[in-house]
Short mmCIF file of C-alpha atoms and ligand atoms in Angstrom, two decimals:
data_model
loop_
_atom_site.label_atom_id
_atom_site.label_comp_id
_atom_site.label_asym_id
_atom_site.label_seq_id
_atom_site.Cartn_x
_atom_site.Cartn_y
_atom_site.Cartn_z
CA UNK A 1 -4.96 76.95 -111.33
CA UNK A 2 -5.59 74.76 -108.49
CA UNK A 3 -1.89 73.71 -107.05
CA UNK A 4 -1.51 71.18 -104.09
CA UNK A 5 1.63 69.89 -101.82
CA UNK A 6 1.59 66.89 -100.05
CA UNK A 7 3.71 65.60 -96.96
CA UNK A 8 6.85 63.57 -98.15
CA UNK A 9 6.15 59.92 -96.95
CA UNK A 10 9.55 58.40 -97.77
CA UNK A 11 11.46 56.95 -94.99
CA UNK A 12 13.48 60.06 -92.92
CA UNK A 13 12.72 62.45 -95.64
CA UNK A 14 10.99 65.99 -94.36
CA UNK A 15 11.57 68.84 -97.18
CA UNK A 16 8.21 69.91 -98.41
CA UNK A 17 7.98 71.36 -102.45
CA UNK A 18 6.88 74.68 -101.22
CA UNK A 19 7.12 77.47 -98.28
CA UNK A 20 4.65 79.52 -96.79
CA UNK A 21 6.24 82.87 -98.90
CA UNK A 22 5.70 80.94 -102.23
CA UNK A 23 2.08 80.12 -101.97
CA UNK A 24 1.48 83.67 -100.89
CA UNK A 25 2.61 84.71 -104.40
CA UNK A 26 1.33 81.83 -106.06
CA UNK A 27 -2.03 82.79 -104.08
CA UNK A 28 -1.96 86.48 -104.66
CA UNK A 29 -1.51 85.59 -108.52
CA UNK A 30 -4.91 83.90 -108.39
CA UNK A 31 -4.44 80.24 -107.58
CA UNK A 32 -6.32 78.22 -105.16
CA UNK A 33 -3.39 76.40 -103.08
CA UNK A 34 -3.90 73.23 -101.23
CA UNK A 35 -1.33 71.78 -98.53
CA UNK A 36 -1.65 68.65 -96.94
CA UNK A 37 -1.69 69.04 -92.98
CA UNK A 38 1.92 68.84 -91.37
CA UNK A 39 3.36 68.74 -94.81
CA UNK A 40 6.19 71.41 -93.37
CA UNK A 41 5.94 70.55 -89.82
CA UNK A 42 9.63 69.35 -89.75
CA UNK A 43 11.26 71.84 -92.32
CA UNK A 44 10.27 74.83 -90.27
CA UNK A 45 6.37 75.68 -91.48
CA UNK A 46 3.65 75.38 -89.11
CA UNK A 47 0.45 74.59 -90.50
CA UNK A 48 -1.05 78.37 -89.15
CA UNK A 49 2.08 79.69 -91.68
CA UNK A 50 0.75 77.93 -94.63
CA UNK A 51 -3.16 79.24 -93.63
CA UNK A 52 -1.35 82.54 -93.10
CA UNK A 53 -0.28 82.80 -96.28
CA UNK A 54 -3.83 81.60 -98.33
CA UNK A 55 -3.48 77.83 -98.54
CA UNK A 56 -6.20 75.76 -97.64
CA UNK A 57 -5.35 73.11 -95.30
CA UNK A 58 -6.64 69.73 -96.46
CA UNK A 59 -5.64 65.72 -96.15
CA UNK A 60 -3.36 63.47 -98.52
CA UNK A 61 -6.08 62.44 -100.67
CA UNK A 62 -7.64 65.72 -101.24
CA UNK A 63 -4.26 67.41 -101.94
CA UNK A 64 -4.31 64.94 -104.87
CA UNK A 65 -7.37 65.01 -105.71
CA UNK A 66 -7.67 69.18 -106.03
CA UNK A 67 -4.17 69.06 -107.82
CA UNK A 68 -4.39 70.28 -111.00
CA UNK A 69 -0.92 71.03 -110.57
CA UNK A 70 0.93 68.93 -107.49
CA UNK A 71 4.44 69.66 -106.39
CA UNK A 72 6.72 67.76 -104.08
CA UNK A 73 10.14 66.67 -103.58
CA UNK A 74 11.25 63.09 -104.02
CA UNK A 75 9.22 61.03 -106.35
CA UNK A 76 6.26 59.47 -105.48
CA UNK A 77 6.82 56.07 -103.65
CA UNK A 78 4.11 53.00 -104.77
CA UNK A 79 1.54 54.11 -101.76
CA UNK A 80 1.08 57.41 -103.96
CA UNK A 81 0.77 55.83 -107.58
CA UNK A 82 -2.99 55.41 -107.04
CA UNK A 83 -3.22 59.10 -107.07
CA UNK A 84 -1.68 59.80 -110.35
CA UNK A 85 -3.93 60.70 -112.96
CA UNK A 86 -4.10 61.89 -116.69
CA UNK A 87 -5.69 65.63 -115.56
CA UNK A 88 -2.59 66.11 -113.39
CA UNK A 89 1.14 67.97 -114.43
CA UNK A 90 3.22 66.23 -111.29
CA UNK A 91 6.54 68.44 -110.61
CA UNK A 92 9.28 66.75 -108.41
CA UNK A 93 12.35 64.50 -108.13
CA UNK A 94 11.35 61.63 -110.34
CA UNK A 95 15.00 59.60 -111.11
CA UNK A 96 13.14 57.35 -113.69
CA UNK A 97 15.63 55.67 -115.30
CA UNK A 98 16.42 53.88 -112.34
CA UNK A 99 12.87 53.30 -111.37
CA UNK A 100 10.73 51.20 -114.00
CA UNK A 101 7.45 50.64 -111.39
CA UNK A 102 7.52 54.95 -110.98
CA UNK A 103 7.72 55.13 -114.77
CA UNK A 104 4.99 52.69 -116.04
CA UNK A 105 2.40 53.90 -112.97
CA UNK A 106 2.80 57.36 -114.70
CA UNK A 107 2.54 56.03 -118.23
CA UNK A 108 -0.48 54.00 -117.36
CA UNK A 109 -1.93 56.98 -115.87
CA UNK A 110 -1.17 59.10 -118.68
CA UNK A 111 0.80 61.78 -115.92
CA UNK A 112 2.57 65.14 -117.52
CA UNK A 113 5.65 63.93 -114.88
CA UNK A 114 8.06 66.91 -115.00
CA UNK A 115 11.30 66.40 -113.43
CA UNK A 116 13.41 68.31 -111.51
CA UNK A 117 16.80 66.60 -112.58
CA UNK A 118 16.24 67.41 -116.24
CA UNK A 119 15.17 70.79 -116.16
CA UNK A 120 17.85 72.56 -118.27
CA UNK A 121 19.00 76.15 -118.78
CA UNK A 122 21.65 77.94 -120.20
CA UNK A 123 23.70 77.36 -116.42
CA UNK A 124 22.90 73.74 -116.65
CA UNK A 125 21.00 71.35 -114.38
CA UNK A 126 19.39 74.35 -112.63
CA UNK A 127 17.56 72.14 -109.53
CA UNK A 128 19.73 69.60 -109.45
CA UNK A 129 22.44 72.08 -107.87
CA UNK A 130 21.39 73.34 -104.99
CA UNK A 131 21.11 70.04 -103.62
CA UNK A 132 24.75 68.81 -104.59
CA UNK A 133 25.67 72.45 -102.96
CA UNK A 134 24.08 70.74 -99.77
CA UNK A 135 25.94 67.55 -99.98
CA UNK A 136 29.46 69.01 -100.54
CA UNK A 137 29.06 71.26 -97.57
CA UNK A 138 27.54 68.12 -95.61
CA UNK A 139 30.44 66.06 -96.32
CA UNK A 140 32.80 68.38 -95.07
CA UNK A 141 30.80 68.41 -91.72
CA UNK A 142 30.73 63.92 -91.89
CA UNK A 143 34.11 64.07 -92.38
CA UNK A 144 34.75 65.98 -89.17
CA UNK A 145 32.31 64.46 -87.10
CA UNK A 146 33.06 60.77 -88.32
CA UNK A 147 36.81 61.21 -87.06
CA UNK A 148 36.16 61.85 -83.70
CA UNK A 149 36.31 58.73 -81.23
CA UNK A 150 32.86 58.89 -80.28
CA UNK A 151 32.01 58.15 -83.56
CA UNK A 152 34.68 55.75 -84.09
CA UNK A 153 36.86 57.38 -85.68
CA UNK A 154 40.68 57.79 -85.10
CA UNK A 155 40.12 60.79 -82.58
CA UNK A 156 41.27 63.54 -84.75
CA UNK A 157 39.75 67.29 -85.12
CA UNK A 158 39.57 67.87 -89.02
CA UNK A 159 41.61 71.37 -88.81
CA UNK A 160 43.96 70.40 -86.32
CA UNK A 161 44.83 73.28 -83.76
CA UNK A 162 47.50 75.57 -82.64
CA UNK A 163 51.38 73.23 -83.05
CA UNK A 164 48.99 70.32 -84.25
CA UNK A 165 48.74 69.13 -88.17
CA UNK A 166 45.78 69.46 -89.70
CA UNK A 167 43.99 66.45 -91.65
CA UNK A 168 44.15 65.70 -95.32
CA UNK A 169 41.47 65.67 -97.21
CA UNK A 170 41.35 64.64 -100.88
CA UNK A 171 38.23 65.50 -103.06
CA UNK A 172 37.48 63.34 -106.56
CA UNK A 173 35.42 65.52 -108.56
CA UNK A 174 35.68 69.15 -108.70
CA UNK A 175 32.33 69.79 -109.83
CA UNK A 176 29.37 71.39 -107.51
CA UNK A 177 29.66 68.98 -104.85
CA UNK A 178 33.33 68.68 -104.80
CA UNK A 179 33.94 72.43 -104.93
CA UNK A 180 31.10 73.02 -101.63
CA UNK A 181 33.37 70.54 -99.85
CA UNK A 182 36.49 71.83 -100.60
CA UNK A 183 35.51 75.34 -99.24
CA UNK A 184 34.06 73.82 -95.79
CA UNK A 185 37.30 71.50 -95.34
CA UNK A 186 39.06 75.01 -96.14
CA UNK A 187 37.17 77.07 -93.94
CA UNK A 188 37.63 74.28 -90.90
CA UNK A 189 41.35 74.71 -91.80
CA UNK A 190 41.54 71.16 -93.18
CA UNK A 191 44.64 70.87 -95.73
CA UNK A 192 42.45 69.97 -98.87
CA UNK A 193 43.42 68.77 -102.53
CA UNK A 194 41.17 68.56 -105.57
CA UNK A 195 41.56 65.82 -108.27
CA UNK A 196 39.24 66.25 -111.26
CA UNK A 197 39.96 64.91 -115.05
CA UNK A 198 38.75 67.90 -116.94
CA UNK A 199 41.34 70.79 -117.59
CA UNK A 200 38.60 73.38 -117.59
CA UNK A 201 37.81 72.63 -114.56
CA UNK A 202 41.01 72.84 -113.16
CA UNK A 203 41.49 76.01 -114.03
CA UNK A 204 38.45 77.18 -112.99
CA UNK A 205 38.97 75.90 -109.46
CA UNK A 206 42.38 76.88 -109.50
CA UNK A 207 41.18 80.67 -110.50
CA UNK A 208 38.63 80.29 -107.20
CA UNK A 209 40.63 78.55 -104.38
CA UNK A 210 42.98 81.15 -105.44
CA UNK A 211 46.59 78.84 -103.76
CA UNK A 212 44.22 77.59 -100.57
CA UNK A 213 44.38 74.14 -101.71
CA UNK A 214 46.05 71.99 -104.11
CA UNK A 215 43.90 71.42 -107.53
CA UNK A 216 45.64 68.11 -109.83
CA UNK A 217 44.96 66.68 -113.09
CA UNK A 218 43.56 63.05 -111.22
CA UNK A 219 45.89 60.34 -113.36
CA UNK A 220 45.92 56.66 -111.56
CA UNK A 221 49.77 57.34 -110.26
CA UNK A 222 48.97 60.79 -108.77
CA UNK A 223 45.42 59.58 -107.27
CA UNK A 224 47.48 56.68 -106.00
CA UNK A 225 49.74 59.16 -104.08
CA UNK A 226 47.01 61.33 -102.80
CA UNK A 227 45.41 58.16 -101.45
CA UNK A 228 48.31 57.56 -99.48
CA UNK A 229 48.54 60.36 -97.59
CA UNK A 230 44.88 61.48 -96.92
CA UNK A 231 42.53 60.84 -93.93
CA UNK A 232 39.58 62.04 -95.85
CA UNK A 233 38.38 60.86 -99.28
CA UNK A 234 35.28 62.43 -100.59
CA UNK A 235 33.96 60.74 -103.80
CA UNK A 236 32.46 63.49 -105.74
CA UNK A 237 33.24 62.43 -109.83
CA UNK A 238 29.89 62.22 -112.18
CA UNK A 239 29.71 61.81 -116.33
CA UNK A 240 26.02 63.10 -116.62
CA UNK A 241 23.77 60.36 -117.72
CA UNK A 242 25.66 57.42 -116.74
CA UNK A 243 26.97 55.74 -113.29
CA UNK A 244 29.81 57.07 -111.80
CA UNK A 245 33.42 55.99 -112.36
CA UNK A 246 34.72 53.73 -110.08
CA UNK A 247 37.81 55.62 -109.32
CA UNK A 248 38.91 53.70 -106.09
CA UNK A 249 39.23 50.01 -106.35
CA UNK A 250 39.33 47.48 -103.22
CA UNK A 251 43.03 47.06 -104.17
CA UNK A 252 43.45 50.52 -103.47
CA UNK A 253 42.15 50.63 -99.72
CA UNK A 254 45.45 49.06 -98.88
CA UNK A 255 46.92 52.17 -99.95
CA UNK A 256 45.08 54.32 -96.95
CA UNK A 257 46.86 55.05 -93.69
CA UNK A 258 44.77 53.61 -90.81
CA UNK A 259 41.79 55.55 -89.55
CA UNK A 260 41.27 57.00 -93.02
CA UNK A 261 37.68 57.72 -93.76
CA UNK A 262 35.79 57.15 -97.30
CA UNK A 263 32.75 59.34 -98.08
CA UNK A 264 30.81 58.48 -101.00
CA UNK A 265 28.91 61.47 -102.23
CA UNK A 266 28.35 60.26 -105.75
CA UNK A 267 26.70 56.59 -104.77
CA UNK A 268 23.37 58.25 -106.10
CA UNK A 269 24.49 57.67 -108.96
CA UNK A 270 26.56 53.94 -108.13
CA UNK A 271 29.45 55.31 -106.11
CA UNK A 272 32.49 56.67 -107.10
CA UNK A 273 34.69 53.71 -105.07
CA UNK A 274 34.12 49.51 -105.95
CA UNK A 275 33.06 49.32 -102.04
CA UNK A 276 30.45 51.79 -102.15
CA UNK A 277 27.04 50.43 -101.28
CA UNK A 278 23.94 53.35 -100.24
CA UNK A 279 23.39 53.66 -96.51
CA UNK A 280 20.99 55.84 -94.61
CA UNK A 281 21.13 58.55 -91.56
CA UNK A 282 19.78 55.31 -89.66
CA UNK A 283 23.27 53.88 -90.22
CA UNK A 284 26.03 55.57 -92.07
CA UNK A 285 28.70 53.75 -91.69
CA UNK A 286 29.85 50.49 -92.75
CA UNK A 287 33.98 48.61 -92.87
CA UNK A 288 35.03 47.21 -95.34
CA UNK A 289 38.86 45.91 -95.06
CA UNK A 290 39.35 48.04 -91.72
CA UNK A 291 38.16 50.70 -93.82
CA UNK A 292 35.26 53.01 -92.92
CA UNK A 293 32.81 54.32 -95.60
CA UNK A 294 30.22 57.00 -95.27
CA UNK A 295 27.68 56.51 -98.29
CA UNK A 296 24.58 58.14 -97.50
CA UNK A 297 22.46 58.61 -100.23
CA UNK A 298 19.84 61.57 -99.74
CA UNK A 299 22.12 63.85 -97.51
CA UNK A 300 20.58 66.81 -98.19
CA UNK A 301 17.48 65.09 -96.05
CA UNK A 302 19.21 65.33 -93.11
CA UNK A 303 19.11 69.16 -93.01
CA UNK A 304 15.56 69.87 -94.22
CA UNK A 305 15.01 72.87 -92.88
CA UNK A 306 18.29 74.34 -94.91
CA UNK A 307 17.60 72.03 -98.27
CA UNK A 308 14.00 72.75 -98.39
CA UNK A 309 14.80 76.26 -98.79
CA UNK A 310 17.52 75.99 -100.96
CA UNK A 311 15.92 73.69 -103.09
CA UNK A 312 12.60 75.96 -103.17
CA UNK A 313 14.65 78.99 -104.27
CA UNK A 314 15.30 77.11 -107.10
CA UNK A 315 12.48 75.53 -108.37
CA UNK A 316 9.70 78.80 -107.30
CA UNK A 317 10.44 80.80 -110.67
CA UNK A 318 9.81 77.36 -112.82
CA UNK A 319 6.63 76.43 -110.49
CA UNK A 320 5.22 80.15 -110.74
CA UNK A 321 5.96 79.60 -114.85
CA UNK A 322 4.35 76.59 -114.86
CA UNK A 323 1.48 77.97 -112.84
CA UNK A 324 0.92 80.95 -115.29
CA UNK A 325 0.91 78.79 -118.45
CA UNK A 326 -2.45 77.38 -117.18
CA UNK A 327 -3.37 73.65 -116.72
CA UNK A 328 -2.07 70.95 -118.56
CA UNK A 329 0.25 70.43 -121.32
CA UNK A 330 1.16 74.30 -122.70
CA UNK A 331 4.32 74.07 -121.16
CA UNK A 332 6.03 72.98 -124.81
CA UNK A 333 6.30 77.06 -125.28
CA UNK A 334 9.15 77.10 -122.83
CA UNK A 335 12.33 75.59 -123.27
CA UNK A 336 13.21 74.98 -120.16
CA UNK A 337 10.13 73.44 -118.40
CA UNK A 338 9.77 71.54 -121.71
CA UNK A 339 13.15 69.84 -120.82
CA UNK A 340 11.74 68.62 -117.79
CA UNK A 341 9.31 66.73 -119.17
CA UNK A 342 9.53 62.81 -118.60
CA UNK A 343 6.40 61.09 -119.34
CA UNK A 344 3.26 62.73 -121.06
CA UNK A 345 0.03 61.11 -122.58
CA UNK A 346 1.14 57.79 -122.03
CA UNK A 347 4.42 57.84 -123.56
CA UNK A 348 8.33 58.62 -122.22
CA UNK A 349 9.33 61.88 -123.78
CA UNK A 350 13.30 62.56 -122.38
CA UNK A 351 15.38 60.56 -124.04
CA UNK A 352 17.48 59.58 -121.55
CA UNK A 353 14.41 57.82 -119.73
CA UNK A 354 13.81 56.20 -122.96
CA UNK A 355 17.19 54.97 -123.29
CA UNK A 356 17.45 53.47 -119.97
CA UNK A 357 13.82 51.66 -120.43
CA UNK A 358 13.51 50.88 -124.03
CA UNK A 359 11.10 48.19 -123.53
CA UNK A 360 8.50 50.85 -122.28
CA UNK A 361 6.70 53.08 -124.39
P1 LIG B 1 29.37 67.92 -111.28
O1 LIG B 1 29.06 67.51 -112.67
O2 LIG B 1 29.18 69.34 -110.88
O3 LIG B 1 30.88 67.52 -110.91
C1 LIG B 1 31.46 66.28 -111.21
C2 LIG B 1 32.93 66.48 -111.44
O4 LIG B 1 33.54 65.18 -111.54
C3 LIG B 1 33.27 67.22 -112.74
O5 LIG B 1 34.08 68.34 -112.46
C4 LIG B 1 34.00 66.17 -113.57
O6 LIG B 1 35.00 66.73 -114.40
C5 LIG B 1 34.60 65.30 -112.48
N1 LIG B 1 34.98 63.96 -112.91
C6 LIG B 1 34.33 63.12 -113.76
N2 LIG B 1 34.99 61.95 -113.86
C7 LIG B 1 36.09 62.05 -113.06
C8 LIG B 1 37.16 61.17 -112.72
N3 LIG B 1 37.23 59.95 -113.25
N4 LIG B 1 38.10 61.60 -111.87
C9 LIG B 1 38.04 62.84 -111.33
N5 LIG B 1 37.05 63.72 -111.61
C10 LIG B 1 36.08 63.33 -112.46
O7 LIG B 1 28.48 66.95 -110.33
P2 LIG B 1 28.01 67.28 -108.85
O8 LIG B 1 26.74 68.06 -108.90
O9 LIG B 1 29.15 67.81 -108.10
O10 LIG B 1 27.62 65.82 -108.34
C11 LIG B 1 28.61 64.87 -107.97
C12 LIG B 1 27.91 63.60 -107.49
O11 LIG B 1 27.23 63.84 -106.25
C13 LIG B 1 26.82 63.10 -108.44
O12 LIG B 1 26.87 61.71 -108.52
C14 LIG B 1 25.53 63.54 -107.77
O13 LIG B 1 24.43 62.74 -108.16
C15 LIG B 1 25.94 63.28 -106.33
N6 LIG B 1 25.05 63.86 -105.31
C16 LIG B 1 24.79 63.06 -104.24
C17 LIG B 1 24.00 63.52 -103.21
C18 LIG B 1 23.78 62.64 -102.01
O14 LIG B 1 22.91 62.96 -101.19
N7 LIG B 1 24.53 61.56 -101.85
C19 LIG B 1 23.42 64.81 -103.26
C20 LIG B 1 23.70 65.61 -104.37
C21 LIG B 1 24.53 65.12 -105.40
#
């Protein structure tokens, strides 16, 4: 099968959708591989490490063009829709429901779009959670970095140190993001509680932080107190499928001591406080009510050498699947693949895309 990679062209993103050590097994099991020069310059891979391993180096165009089979990262932005085409199964990021002009340039080109988000397996959203893994930890490391005075913070070191207090950091959400947070406030010696709703999760968290922090059913009195006392809040709460409870208000900043700082992990999905709005590495931060909020929206970007690994570990097996099943549309005799499947033929085919645009076909 012929399989291509391009260079990611969105603004400050560098992960590529595969490493050198992938297409040397995608190569050695008979695949011609094409890679789009630079495509891993700033994730780590030199162009002589993709050659290295068997791909042939080519430009943006002909990476498209030779795809049979074309995997990247984040979705393709509206300078790439021209190279979507019916003879081509695209595997990536797509986020369709919140992107209508993404979703009709692949149903108008007829596209097999397989997404990463929605690929399923008995563990859950398999590719989807190495990336929140990134995030958690990342937050952990904004939250340290974005109290210090330099960055305008209150001048405080997250652990504290020997006859000094610690900081107080409360995590919303327990889940994969809030749990990779917890463990890196933990490990910088950062006094930590968790606040999730689910009583499953609880226990499960309780079970692994084993007494090292505090894990609480989150009710509005106790998430009241919690807000009180912190200097950290990291927003981590998600109900798959839909945007995320707000579960800070504006009212509620009053409640902060001064110098707290709010990081928004969830505002992918609409932000888990009512004064959430997305922000970029170009600028993080943003006050609202004396109040500073981190909300950066594609963390996992700002570590690409890390995230492109971690995220290729993940998807590799379900690439090297789809490889073997040959070109184009077989991919219905597997389960999980099949539950990545977005768009095919002209038509949306996960239902939750379909939902969210029900005007499109
Ligand atoms: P998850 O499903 O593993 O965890 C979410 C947790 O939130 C669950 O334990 C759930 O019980 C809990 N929860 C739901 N509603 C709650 C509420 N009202 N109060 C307290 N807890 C509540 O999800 P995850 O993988 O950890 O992702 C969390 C969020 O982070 C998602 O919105 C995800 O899209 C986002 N994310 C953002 C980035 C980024 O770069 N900003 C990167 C990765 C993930």
């Amino acid at each position: 099968m012929r399989i291509s990679t391009v260079k990611e062209i969105k603004t400050r993103e560098a992960r590529v959708g595969i490493v050198p050590a992938g297409v040397a097994v995608l190569v050695q099991d008979g695949h011609d591989v094409f890679v789009e020069r630079d495509a891993g310059a700033v994730a780590g891979f030199s162009d002589a490490d993709y050659e290295d391993a068997g791909a042939k180096l080519v430009d943006q165009a002909e990476a498209w063009a030779n795809a049979e089979l074309l995997v990247k990262v984040k979705e393709p932005i509206a300078e790439e829709y021209q190279f979507l085409r019916e003879d081509l199964t695209l595997f990536t990021y797509l986020h369709l429901a919140a992107d209508r002009p993404l979703t009709e340039a692949l149903l108008n080109a007829r596209t097999l779009g397989i997404a990463y988000e929605t690929v399923q397996d008995s563990t859950g959203l398999p590719l989807l959670t190495p990336m929140s893994e990134i995030a958690g930890r990342l937050a952990a490391h904004a939250a340290a970095t974005y109290l210090t005075a330099p960055e305008g913070g209150p001048g405080r070191l997250l652990g504290g140190s020997p006859g000094v207090a610690p900081c107080r950091v409360v995590v919303i959400g327990g889940g994969v993001v809030g749990t990779q947070a917890a463990l890196l406030a933990l490990g910088m010696q950062a006094e930590v509680t968790v606040l999730d709703t689910s009583g499953t999760r609880i226990r499960e968290l309780d079970n692994l932080l084993n007494g090292r922090a505090r894990v609480v059913m989150s009710d509005p009195a106790t998430l009241a107190h919690e807000l009180s006392t912190a200097d950290v809040v990291i927003g981590a709460v998600l109900v798959p499928g839909k945007a995320a409870p707000q579960v800070v208000s504006r009212g509620d900043l009053a409640l902060l001591r001064q110098g707290a700082l709010l990081i928004d992990v969830a505002i992918d999905q609409g932000g888990a406080f009512e004064t959430s709005r997305p922000t970029t590495y170009a600028d993080p931060i943003y006050e609202v009510d004396g109040v500073r909020h981190y909300c950066v929206a594609n963390m996992p970007g700002g570590v690409p050498q890390s995230s492109t690994r971690a995220l290729t570990n993940a998807t590799f097996p379900h690439l090297r699947r789809l490889a073997s099943l040959g070109p184009y549309r077989t991919i219905v005799e597997d389960p999980v693949l099949a539950s990545g499947v977005n768009t095919c033929g002209g038509a949306i085919i996960h239902a939750g895309v379909a939902e969210a645009l029900p005007e499109l076909p």
